Coordinates of C-alpha atoms and ligand atoms in Angstrom, one line a residue:
X861 CA -8.3 16.5 22.0
X862 CA -8.2 17.3 18.7
X863 CA -4.6 17.8 16.2
X864 CA -6.7 19.9 14.5
X865 CA -7.5 22.5 16.7
X866 CA -4.8 24.4 16.3
X867 CA -4.4 26.0 19.4
X868 CA -2.9 22.4 20.4
X869 CA -1.5 21.5 16.9
X870 CA 0.6 24.5 17.2
X871 CA 2.2 23.3 20.9
X872 CA 2.4 19.9 20.1
X873 CA 4.6 18.1 17.3
X874 CA 2.9 14.8 17.6
X875 CA 0.0 16.4 17.2
X876 CA 1.7 18.8 14.0
X877 CA 3.5 15.5 12.8
X878 CA -0.3 14.1 12.7
X879 CA -2.1 16.6 11.1
X880 CA 0.4 17.1 8.3
X881 CA 0.4 12.8 7.7
X882 CA -3.5 13.6 6.9
X883 CA -2.5 16.7 5.0
X884 CA 0.3 14.1 2.8
X885 CA -2.7 11.6 3.0
X886 CA -5.1 14.3 1.1
X887 CA -2.4 15.1 -2.0
X888 CA -2.2 11.2 -2.7
X889 CA -5.9 11.4 -3.1
X890 CA -5.7 14.9 -5.0
X891 CA -3.1 13.1 -7.1
X892 CA -5.1 9.9 -7.7
X893 CA -8.3 11.8 -8.8
X894 CA -6.6 13.8 -11.3
X895 CA -6.1 10.1 -13.1
X896 CA -9.3 8.8 -12.5
X897 CA -11.3 12.1 -13.8
X898 CA -8.8 11.7 -16.7
X899 CA -9.3 8.0 -17.5
X900 CA -12.9 8.4 -16.9
X901 CA -13.0 5.8 -13.6
X902 CA -13.1 6.2 -9.6
X903 CA -9.8 6.0 -7.7
X904 CA -10.4 2.9 -6.2
X905 CA -10.8 1.4 -9.8
X906 CA -8.0 2.6 -10.5
X907 CA -6.5 1.5 -7.3
X908 CA -7.7 -1.8 -8.3
X909 CA -6.1 -2.1 -11.3
X910 CA -2.7 -1.1 -10.6
X911 CA -2.8 -3.8 -7.1
X912 CA -3.6 -6.6 -9.4
X913 CA -0.8 -5.6 -11.9
X914 CA 1.9 -6.4 -8.4
X915 CA 0.3 -8.9 -7.2
X916 CA -0.3 -12.6 -7.8
X917 CA -3.6 -13.8 -8.7
X918 CA -4.1 -15.8 -5.1
X919 CA -4.0 -11.4 -3.8
X920 CA -6.6 -10.4 -6.9
X921 CA -10.1 -12.3 -5.8
X922 CA -12.9 -10.3 -4.3
X923 CA -12.3 -10.8 -0.5
X924 CA -8.5 -10.0 -0.7
X925 CA -8.9 -6.7 -2.0
X926 CA -11.9 -5.8 0.3
X927 CA -9.4 -6.7 3.0
X928 CA -6.5 -4.7 1.2
X929 CA -8.2 -1.7 0.6
X930 CA -10.6 -2.1 3.8
X931 CA -13.7 -1.9 1.8
X932 CA -17.0 -4.1 2.0
X933 CA -17.1 -6.9 -0.9
X934 CA -20.2 -5.5 -2.2
X935 CA -18.0 -2.0 -3.2
X936 CA -15.2 -4.3 -4.8
X937 CA -17.5 -6.1 -6.2
X938 CA -19.3 -2.6 -7.7
X939 CA -16.5 -2.0 -9.0
X940 CA -14.8 -4.6 -10.2
X941 CA -18.5 -4.5 -12.0
X942 CA -17.4 -2.0 -13.9
X943 CA -13.8 -2.8 -14.6
X944 CA -15.1 -6.1 -16.5
X945 CA -18.3 -3.9 -18.4
X946 CA -15.1 -1.0 -19.2
X947 CA -12.7 -4.9 -20.5
X948 CA -9.9 -3.8 -18.7
X949 CA -10.3 -7.0 -16.4
X950 CA -10.8 -10.4 -16.5
X951 CA -12.2 -13.1 -14.5
X952 CA -10.0 -16.4 -13.9
X953 CA -10.5 -19.4 -12.1
X954 CA -9.2 -19.9 -9.0
X955 CA -8.0 -23.2 -7.5
X956 CA -11.5 -22.6 -5.5
X957 CA -14.1 -23.0 -7.4
X958 CA -16.9 -21.4 -6.3
X959 CA -14.5 -17.9 -6.7
X960 CA -12.4 -15.9 -8.9
X961 CA -9.3 -14.2 -9.2
X962 CA -8.9 -11.3 -11.7
X963 CA -6.8 -10.6 -14.4
X964 CA -5.3 -7.2 -16.6
X965 CA -7.0 -7.6 -20.1
X966 CA -4.3 -5.8 -22.6
X967 CA -6.3 -2.6 -22.1
X968 CA -6.2 -2.4 -18.4
X969 CA -2.0 -3.5 -18.6
X970 CA -1.9 0.4 -20.9
X971 CA -4.5 1.7 -18.6
X972 CA -2.0 0.9 -15.6
X973 CA 1.1 2.3 -17.3
X974 CA -0.9 5.2 -17.5
X975 CA -1.7 6.0 -14.4
X976 CA 0.0 4.1 -11.9
X977 CA 3.0 7.3 -11.6
X978 CA 0.3 9.3 -10.0
X979 CA 2.2 9.3 -6.7
X980 CA 5.9 10.9 -9.0
X981 CA 5.5 14.3 -7.8
X982 CA 6.1 12.8 -4.4
X983 CA 8.9 10.3 -5.3
X984 CA 10.7 13.3 -6.7
X985 CA 10.2 15.2 -3.8
X986 CA 11.6 12.3 -1.8
X987 CA 14.2 11.6 -3.9
X988 CA 15.8 15.3 -2.8
X989 CA 16.0 13.9 0.5
X990 CA 20.0 12.8 2.3
X991 CA 20.0 9.2 2.6
X992 CA 20.1 9.4 6.2
X993 CA 16.9 11.3 6.6
X994 CA 15.0 9.2 4.2
X995 CA 16.2 6.1 6.1
X996 CA 14.9 7.5 9.4
X997 CA 11.8 8.6 7.3
X998 CA 11.4 5.2 6.0
X999 CA 11.9 2.9 9.6
X1000 CA 9.1 5.5 11.4
X1001 CA 7.0 4.9 8.5
X1002 CA 7.2 1.0 8.7
X1003 CA 7.4 0.9 12.6
X1004 CA 3.7 3.0 12.3
X1005 CA 1.8 0.5 9.8
X1006 CA 2.6 -2.1 12.0
X1007 CA 1.6 -0.5 14.9
X1008 CA -1.7 0.8 12.8
X1009 CA -2.2 -3.2 11.9
X1010 CA -1.8 -4.1 14.7
X1011 CA -4.3 -1.8 16.6
X1012 CA -6.6 -3.2 13.5
X1013 CA -6.7 0.0 11.5
X1014 CA -4.7 -1.2 8.4
X1015 CA -6.0 -4.9 7.7
X1016 CA -4.0 -6.4 5.6
X1017 CA 0.0 -5.7 5.5
X1018 CA 2.8 -7.3 4.0
X1019 CA 6.0 -5.2 5.9
X1020 CA 9.3 -7.2 7.2
X1021 CA 8.7 -6.3 10.9
X1022 CA 5.4 -8.7 11.0
X1023 CA 6.9 -11.6 8.9
X1024 CA 7.9 -15.1 10.0
X1025 CA 11.1 -14.7 8.2
X1026 CA 12.3 -11.4 10.0
X1027 CA 14.7 -11.9 12.8
X1028 CA 18.0 -9.6 14.4
X1029 CA 21.6 -10.8 13.5
X1030 CA 24.2 -9.3 15.5
X1031 CA 21.5 -6.5 15.8
X1032 CA 20.5 -6.1 12.7
X1033 CA 17.3 -6.7 10.5
X1034 CA 18.1 -10.2 9.2
X1035 CA 15.9 -12.4 6.2
X1036 CA 15.8 -15.7 6.7
X1037 CA 14.5 -16.5 4.0
X1038 CA 16.8 -14.9 2.2
X1039 CA 19.1 -15.7 4.3
X1040 CA 20.7 -12.0 4.1
X1041 CA 21.0 -8.7 6.5
X1042 CA 18.3 -6.1 5.8
X1043 CA 19.6 -2.3 5.8
X1044 CA 17.2 0.1 6.7
X1045 CA 16.4 1.0 2.8
X1046 CA 16.2 -2.8 2.4
X1047 CA 13.3 -3.3 4.6
X1048 CA 10.0 -4.3 2.6
X1049 CA 6.2 -2.3 3.0
X1050 CA 5.0 -5.3 0.2
X1051 CA 7.1 -8.1 0.0
X1052 CA 5.6 -11.0 -2.4
X1053 CA 7.6 -13.9 -0.3
X1054 CA 6.1 -12.0 3.0
X1055 CA 4.0 -15.2 5.5
X1056 CA 2.9 -13.8 8.6
X1057 CA 4.4 -14.1 12.1
Ligands
SF4_1715 S1 10.5 -12.7 2.9 FE1 10.0 -10.7 2.7 S2 9.0 -9.7 4.5 FE2 9.7 -11.6 5.1 S3 11.3 -10.2 6.1 FE3 12.1 -11.4 4.4 S4 12.0 -9.5 2.8 FE4 11.2 -9.2 4.7

């Protein structure tokens, strides 16, 4: 049973969808590699810089980053050492004196500004779809991510469906923290207020 066996793939919608998702993951890798090459960094180094810029200090530690990117702590530590040498990040004291969190330097912020648009070609294509198509796509992607998290394939995720504040009100998605109904397009992939249910 393989989604890459063309006889099986071409007679199964399920396998075509999975093979298509795999193809899309290659596109992200290719786009990221192009940026990485242009700036003399590795793809994971760029991903770390982008993540650190957009997340709180408690999520910018070696342990958290290792879980977020499904990599070992030594792999993240190596990337951090290189970014420190390049003066793109700084170590910041954490509440736990044995560990530290990571912040961006001015050069790090500048590099993120130059690289974080790597997914723009895909964003532009998605933007061309109808609102209804996008809502269906988004709801299915969000559900898939939650299921992958339950299977421990995605270790960290901060989506509404896995949040303690998520509920249903009159059959609609509802956020008890924001005290508001969430339309499909309001469901969050990565919410700063997320708390594990
Ligand atoms: S706090 Fe954020 S993740 Fe949780 S339900 Fe509300 S919007 Fe969604």
